CSV table of C-alpha atoms and ligand atoms in Angstrom, one decimal:
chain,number,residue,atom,x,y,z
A,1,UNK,CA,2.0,23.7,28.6
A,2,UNK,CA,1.1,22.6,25.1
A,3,UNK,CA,-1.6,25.4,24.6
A,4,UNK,CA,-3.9,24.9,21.4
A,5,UNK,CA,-5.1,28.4,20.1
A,6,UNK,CA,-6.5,27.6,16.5
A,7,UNK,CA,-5.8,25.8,13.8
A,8,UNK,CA,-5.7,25.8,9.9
A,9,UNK,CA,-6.7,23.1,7.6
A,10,UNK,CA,-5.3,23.3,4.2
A,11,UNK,CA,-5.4,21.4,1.1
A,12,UNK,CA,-3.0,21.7,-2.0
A,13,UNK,CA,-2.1,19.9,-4.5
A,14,UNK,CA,1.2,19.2,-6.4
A,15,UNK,CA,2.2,17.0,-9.5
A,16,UNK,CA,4.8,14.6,-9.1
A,17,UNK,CA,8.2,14.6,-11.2
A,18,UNK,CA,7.9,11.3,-12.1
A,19,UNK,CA,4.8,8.8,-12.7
A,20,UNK,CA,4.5,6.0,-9.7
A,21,UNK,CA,3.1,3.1,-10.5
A,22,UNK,CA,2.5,0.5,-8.2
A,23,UNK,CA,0.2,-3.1,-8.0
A,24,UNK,CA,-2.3,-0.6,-6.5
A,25,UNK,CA,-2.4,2.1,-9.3
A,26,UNK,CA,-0.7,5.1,-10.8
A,27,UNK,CA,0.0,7.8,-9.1
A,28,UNK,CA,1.0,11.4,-11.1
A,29,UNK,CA,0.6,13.9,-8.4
A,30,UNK,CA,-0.4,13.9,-4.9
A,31,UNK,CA,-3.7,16.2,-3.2
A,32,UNK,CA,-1.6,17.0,0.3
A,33,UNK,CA,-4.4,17.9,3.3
A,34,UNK,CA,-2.0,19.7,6.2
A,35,UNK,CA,-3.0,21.1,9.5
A,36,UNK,CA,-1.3,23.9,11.2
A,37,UNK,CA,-1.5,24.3,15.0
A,38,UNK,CA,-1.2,27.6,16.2
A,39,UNK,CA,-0.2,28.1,20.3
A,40,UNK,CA,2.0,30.4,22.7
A,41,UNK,CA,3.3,32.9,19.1
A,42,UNK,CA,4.4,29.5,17.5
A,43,UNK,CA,2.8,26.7,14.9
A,44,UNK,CA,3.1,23.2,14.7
A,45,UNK,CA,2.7,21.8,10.7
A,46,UNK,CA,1.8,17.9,10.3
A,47,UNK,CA,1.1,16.3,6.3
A,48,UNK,CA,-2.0,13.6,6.1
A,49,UNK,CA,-1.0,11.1,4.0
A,50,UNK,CA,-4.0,9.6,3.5
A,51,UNK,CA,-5.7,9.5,-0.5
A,52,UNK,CA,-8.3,10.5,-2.7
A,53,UNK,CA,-9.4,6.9,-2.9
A,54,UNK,CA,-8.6,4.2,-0.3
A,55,UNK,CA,-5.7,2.1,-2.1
A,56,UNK,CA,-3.1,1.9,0.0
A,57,UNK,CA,-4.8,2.0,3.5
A,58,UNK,CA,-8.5,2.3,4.5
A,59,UNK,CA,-8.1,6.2,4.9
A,60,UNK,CA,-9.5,9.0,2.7
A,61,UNK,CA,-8.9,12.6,2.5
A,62,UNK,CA,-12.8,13.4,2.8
A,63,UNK,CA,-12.9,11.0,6.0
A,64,UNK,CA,-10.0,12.7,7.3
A,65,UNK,CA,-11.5,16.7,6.7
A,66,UNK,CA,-14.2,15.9,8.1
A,67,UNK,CA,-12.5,13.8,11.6
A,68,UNK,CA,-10.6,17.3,11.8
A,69,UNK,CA,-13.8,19.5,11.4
A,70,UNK,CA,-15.8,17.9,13.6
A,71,UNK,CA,-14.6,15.3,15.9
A,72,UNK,CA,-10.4,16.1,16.7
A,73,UNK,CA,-10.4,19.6,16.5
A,74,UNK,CA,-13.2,20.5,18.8
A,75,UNK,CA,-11.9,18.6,21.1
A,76,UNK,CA,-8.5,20.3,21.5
A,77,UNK,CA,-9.0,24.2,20.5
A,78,UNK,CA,-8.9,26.3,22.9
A,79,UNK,CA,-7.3,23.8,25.5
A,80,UNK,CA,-3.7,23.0,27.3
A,81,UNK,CA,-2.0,20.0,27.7
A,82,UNK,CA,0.8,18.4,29.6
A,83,UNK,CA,2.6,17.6,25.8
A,84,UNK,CA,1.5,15.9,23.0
A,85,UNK,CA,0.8,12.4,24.4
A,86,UNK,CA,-1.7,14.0,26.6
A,87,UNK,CA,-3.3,15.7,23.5
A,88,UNK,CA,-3.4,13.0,21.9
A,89,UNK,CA,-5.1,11.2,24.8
A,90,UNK,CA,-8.1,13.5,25.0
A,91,UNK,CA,-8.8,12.5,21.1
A,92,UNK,CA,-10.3,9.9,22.8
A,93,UNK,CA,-10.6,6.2,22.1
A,94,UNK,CA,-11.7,5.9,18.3
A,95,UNK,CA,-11.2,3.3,16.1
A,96,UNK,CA,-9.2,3.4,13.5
A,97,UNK,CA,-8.3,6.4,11.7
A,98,UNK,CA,-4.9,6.3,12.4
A,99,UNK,CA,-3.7,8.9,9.6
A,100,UNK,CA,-6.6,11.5,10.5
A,101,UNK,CA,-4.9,11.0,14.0
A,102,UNK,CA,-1.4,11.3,13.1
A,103,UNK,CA,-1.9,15.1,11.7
A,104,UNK,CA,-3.2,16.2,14.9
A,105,UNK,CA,-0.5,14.5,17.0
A,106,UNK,CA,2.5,15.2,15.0
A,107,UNK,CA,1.6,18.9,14.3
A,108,UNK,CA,1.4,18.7,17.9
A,109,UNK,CA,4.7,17.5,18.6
A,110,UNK,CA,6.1,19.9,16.0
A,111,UNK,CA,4.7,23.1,17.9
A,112,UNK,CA,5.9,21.6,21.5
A,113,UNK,CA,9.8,20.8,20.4
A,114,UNK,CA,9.5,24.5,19.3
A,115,UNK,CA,8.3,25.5,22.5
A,116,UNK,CA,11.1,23.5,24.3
A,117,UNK,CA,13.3,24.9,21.4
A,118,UNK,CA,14.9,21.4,20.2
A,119,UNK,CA,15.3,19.4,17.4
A,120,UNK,CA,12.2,17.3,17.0
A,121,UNK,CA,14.2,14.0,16.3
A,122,UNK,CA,16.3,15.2,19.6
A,123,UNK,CA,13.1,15.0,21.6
A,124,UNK,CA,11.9,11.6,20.5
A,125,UNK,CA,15.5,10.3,21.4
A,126,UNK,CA,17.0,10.5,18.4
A,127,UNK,CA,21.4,10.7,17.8
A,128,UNK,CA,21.5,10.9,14.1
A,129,UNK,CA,22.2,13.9,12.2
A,130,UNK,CA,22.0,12.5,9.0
A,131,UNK,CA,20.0,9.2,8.2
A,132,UNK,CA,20.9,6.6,5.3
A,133,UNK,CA,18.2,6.5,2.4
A,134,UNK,CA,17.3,4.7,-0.7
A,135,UNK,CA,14.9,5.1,-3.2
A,136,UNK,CA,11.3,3.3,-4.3
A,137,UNK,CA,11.3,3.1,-7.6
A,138,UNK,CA,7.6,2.7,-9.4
A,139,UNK,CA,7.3,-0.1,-12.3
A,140,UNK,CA,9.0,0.9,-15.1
A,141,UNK,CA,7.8,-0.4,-18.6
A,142,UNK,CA,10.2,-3.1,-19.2
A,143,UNK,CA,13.5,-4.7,-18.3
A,144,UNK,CA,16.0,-2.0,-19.8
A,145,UNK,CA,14.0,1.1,-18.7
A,146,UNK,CA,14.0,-0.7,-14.5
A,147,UNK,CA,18.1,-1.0,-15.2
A,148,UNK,CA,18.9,2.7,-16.4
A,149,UNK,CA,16.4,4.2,-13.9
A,150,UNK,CA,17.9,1.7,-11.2
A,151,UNK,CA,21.6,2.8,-12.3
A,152,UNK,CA,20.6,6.2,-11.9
A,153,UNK,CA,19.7,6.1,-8.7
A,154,UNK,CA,22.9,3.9,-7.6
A,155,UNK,CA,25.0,6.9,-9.2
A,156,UNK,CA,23.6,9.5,-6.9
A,157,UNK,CA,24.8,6.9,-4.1
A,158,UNK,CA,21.5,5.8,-3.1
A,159,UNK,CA,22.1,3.0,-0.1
A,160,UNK,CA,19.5,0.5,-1.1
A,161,UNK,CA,16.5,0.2,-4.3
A,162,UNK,CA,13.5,-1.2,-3.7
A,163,UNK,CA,11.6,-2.2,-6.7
A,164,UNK,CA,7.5,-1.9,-6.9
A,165,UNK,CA,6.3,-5.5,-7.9
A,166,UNK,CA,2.9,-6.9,-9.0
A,167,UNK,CA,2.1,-10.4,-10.6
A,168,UNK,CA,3.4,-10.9,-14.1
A,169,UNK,CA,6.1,-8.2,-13.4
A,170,UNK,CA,8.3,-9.9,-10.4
A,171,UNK,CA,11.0,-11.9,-11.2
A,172,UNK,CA,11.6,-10.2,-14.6
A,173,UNK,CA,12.8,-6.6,-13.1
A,174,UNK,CA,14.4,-8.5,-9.8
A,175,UNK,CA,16.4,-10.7,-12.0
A,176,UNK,CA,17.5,-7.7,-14.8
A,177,UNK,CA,18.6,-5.2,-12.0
A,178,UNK,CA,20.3,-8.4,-10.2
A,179,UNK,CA,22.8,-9.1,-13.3
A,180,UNK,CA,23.2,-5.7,-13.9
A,181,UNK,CA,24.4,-4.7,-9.8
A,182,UNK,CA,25.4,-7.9,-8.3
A,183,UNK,CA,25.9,-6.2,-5.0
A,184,UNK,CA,23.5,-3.6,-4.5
A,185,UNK,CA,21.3,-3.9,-1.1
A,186,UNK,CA,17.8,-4.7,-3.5
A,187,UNK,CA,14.0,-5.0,-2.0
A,188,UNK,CA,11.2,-5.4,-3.6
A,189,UNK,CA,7.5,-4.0,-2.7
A,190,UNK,CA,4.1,-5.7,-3.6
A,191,UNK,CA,1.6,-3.4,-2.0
A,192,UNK,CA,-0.8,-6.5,-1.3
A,193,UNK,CA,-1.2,-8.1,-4.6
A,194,UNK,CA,-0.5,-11.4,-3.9
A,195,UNK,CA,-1.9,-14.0,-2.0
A,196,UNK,CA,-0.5,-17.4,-0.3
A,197,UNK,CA,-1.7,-19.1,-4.1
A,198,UNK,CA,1.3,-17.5,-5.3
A,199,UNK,CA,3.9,-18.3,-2.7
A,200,UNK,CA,5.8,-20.5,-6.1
A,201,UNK,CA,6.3,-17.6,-7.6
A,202,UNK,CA,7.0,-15.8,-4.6
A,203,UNK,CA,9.6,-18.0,-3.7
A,204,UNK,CA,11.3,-17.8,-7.1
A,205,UNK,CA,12.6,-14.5,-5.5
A,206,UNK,CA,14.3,-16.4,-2.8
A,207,UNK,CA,17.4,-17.0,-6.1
A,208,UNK,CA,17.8,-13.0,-5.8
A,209,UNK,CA,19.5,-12.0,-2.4
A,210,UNK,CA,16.8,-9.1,-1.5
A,211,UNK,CA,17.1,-8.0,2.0
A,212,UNK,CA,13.0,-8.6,2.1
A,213,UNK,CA,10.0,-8.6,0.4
A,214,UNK,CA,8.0,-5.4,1.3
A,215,UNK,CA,4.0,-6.1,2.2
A,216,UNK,CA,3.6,-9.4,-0.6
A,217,UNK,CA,-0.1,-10.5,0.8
A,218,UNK,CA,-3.9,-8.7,2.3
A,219,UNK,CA,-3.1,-5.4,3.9
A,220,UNK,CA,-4.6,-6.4,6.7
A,221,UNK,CA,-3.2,-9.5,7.5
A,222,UNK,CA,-0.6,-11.0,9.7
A,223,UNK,CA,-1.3,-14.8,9.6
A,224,UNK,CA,-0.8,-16.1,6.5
A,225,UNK,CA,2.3,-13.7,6.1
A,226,UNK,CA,3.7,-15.5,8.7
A,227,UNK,CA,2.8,-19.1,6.7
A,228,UNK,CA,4.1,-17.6,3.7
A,229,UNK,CA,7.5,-16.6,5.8
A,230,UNK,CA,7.9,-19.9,6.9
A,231,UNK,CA,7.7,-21.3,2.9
A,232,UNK,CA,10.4,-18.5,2.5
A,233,UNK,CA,14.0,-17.3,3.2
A,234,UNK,CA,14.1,-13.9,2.3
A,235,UNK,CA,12.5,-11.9,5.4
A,236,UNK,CA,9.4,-10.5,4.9
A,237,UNK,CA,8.5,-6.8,5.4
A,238,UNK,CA,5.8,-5.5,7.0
A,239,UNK,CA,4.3,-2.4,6.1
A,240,UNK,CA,0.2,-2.0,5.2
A,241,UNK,CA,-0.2,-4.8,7.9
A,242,UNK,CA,0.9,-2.4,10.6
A,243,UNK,CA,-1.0,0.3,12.4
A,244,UNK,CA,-0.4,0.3,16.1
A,245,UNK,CA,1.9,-1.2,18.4
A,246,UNK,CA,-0.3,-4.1,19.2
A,247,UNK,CA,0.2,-5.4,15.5
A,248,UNK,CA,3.8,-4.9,15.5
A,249,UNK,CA,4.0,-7.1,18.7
A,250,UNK,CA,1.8,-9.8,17.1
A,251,UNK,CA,3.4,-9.5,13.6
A,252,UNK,CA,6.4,-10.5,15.2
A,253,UNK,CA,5.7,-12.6,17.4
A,254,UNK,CA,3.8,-15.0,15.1
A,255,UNK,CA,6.8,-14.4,12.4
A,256,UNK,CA,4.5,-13.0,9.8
A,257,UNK,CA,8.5,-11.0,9.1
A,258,UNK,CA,11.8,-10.1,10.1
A,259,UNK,CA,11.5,-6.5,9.4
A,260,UNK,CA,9.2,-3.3,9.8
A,261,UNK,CA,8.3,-0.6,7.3
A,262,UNK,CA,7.9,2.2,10.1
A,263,UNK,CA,5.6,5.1,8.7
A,264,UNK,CA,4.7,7.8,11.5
A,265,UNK,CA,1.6,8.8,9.6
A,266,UNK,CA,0.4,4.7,9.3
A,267,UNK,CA,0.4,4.5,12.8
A,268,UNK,CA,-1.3,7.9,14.3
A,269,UNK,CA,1.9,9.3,15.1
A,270,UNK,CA,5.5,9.8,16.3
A,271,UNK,CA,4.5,8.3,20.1
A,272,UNK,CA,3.0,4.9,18.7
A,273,UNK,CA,5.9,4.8,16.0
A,274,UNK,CA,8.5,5.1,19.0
A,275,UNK,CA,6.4,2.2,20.5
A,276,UNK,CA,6.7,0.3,17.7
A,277,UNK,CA,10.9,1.0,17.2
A,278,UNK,CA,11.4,-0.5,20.7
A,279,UNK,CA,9.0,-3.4,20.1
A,280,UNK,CA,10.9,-4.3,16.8
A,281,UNK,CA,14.0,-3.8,18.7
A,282,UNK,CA,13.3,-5.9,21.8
A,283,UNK,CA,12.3,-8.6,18.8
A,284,UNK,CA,15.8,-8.4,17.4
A,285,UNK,CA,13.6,-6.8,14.4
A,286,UNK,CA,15.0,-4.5,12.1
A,287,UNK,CA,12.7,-1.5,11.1
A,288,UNK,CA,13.1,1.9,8.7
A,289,UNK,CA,11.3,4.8,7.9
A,290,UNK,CA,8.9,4.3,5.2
A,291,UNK,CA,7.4,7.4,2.5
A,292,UNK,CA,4.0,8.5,1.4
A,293,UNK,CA,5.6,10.9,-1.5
A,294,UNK,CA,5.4,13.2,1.3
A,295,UNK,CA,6.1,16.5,0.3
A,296,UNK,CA,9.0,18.6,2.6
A,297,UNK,CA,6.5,18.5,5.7
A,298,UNK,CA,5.8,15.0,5.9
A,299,UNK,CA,9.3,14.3,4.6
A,300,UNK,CA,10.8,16.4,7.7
A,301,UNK,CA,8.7,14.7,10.4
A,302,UNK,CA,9.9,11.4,8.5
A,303,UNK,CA,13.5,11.9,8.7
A,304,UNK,CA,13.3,13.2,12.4
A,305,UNK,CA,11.5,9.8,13.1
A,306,UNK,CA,14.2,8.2,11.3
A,307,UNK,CA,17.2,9.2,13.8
A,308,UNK,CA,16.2,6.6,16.8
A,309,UNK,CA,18.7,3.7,16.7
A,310,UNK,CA,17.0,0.6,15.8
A,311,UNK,CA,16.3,2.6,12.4
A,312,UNK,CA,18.7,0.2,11.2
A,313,UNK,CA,18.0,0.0,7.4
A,314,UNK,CA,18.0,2.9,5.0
A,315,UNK,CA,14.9,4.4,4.7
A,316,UNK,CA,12.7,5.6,1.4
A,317,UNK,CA,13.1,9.6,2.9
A,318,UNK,CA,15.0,10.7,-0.5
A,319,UNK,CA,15.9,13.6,-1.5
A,320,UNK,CA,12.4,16.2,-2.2
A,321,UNK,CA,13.9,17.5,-5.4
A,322,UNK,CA,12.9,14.0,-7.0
A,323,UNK,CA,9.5,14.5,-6.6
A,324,UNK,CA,8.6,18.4,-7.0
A,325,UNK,CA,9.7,21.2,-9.1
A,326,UNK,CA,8.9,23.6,-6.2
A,327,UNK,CA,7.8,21.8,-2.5
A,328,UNK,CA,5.9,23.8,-0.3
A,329,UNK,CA,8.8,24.1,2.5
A,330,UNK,CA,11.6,27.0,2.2
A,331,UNK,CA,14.3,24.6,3.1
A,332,UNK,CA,16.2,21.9,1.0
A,333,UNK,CA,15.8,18.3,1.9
A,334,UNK,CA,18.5,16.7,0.1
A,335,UNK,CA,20.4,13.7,0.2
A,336,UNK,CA,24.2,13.6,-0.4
A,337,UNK,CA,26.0,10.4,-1.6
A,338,UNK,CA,22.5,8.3,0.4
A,339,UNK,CA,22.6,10.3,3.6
A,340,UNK,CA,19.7,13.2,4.3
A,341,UNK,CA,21.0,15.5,6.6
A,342,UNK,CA,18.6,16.1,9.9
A,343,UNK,CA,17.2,19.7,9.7
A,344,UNK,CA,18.3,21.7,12.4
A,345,UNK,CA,16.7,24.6,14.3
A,346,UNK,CA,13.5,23.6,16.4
A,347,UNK,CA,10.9,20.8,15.9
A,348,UNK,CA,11.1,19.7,12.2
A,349,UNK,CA,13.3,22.5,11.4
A,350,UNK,CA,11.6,23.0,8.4
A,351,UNK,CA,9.0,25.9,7.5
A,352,UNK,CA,6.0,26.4,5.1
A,353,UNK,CA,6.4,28.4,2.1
A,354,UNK,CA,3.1,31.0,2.8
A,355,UNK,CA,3.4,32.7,-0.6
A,356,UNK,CA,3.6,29.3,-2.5
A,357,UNK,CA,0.9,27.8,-0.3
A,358,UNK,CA,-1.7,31.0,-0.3
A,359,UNK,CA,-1.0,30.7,-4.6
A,360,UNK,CA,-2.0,26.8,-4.7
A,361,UNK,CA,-4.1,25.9,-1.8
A,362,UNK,CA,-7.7,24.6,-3.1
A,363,UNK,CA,-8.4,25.1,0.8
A,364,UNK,CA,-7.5,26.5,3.1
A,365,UNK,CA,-9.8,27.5,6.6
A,366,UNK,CA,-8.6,28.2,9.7
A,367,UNK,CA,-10.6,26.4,13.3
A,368,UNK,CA,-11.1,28.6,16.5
A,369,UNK,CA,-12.7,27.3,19.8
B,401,OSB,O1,4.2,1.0,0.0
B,401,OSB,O2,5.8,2.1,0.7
B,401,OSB,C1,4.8,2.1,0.0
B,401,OSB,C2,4.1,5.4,-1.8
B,401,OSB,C3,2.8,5.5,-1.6
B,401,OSB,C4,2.1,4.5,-1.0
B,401,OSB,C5,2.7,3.4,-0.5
B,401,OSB,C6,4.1,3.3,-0.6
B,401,OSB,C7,4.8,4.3,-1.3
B,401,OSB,C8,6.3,4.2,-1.6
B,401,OSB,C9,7.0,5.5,-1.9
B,401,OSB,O3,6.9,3.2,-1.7
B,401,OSB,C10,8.0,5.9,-0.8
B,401,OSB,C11,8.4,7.3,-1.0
B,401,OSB,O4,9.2,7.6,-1.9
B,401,OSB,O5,7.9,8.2,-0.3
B,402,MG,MG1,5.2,-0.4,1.1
């Protein structure tokens, strides 16, 4: 049984090596909520990803404390469950949510593959023991600063670049890095900032051979993604437009894009994510593990996720060192030559760093029946 003794909530936060900017913002360090589950002499870890402000997704960190405090938590201390589908069940049918959700259910499934003692990514189904990854680079200043961080990354043997886009700054880094690497598997991400007004533009990117455009219109649409796929040849990618298995099915189905951006935390966790995989695969669809600059918790749950077969495309799971002087896990998660090794041991296989945690955590309570 999947026994639920108490839990901690803890909030830290860490700046980042490198500053991301995207259409949405800029991003120069990351506030990282976690929950620990504590059951049977064992604990389960999960990362939120949600933000500060609501940018990417709907989702804040305030909205998400206070889900855990009072709504999720109360409803599982104390209790057993069959495993973590049937914990997740009893967190009843709210709406929404989805990354508030995900920390309860993939802390969960962290603490039960260490009470089965396996490999979380060996529970979920997964083969791999390393997965392929590439890199999302933020917008650089100019044309000449996108190629030298661009070569950079294709010298540590990155397997694919994605470039973040935004109007006024699309064709000119596509078409630099292009001439530069003729044959590097290239992608570009939009975040939302465009809308079907702009599908000229968009289409200019058509000349440029990217495997897809990541997310180009409204976060929450699917429709007029799928009018702007049928203007355009390279596939579309879906990523903000997806939070359940229900929108993966109808994304597809109404060809709003040929390919899924698959992050655990987007859609409440690693069950729906598996839903989604064999959706996208029944579709003929693509999909690979997308990032929140996770930090080695997040990151492990990601790359465990990422070991299922119809992970077909390299995902943005690169190497922790990029991001943090020190992460807050005592393993390494680092990529060799574009292929990040699956931790071993049980469930994530990774483990908090307590003494770095207690030092930095601007929270940090712990949850009893
Ligand atoms: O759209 O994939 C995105 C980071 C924060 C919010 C949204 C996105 C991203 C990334 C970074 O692209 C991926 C990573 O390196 O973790
Ligand atoms: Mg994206």
């Amino acid at each position: 049984m999947l026994q639920i003794e108490s839990a901690e909530i803890i909030v830290l936060r860490l700046p980042l090596k490198f500053r991301f900017e995207t259409s949405f913002g800029v991003q120069t360090e990351k506030i990282i909520p976690l929950l620990v589950l504590h059951g049977g002499g064992l604990q389960g870890v999960a990362e939120g990803t949600m933000e500060f402000a609501p940018m990417y997704r709907e989702e804040t960190i305030a909205g998400a404390l206070h889900l855990l405090r009072e709504v999720f938590l109360p409803r599982i201390l104390g209790k057993s469950f069959a495993n973590p589908e049937a914990l997740h069940d009893a967190l009843g049918s709210f709406r929404g949510n989805k990354m508030a959700r995900a920390m309860v259910e993939m802390a969960a499934w962290d603490l039960w593959a260490r009470m089965l003692d396996v490999p979380l990514g060996t529970l979920l189904g997964g083969r791999k023991t390393e997965v392929e990854v590439g890199v999302s680079l933020g917008i650089q200043k100019d044309e000449q600063a996108t190629v030298d961080i661009v070569r950079k990354h294709v010298e540590q043997g990155y397997r694919r670049i994605k470039l973040k886009i935004k109007p006024e700054w699309d064709v000119q880094p596509v078409r630099a890095t292009r001439e530069a690497f003729p044959d590097i598997k290239l992608t570009v991400d939009a975040n939302s900032a465009y809308s079907l007004a702009d599908t000229a533009r968009l289409r200019a990117l058509d000349e440029y051979g990217l495997v897809y455009i990541e997310q180009p219109l409204a976060w929450d649409d699917l429709v007029d993604h799928a009018e702007l796929q049928r203007r355009m040849v390279t596939p579309l990618c879906l990523d903000e437009s997806v939070a359940s298995a229900q929108d993966a099915r109808k994304g597809l189905a109404l060809g709003a894009g040929g390919v899924i951006n698959l992050k655990v935390s987007r859609v409440g966790g690693h069950a729906e994510a598996r839903r989604i995989h064999d959706i996208a695969e029944s579709f003929g669809a693509p999909i690979w593990c997308g990032g929140m600059l996770e930090s080695g918790v997040g990151r492990a749950h990601n790359i465990h996720l990422s070991t299922l077969p119809n992970f077909k495309l390299p995902g943005d799971t690169s190497s922790a060192s990029r991001y943090w002087t020190q992460d807050i896990i005592n393993e390494a998660l680092e990529a060799n030559d574009g292929l990040m090794p699956v931790p071993t041991g049980a469930g994530t296989g990774v483990t908090l760093n307590r003494e770095f945690v207690a030092k930095i955590a601007e929270l940090h309570e712990e949850r009893h029946a």
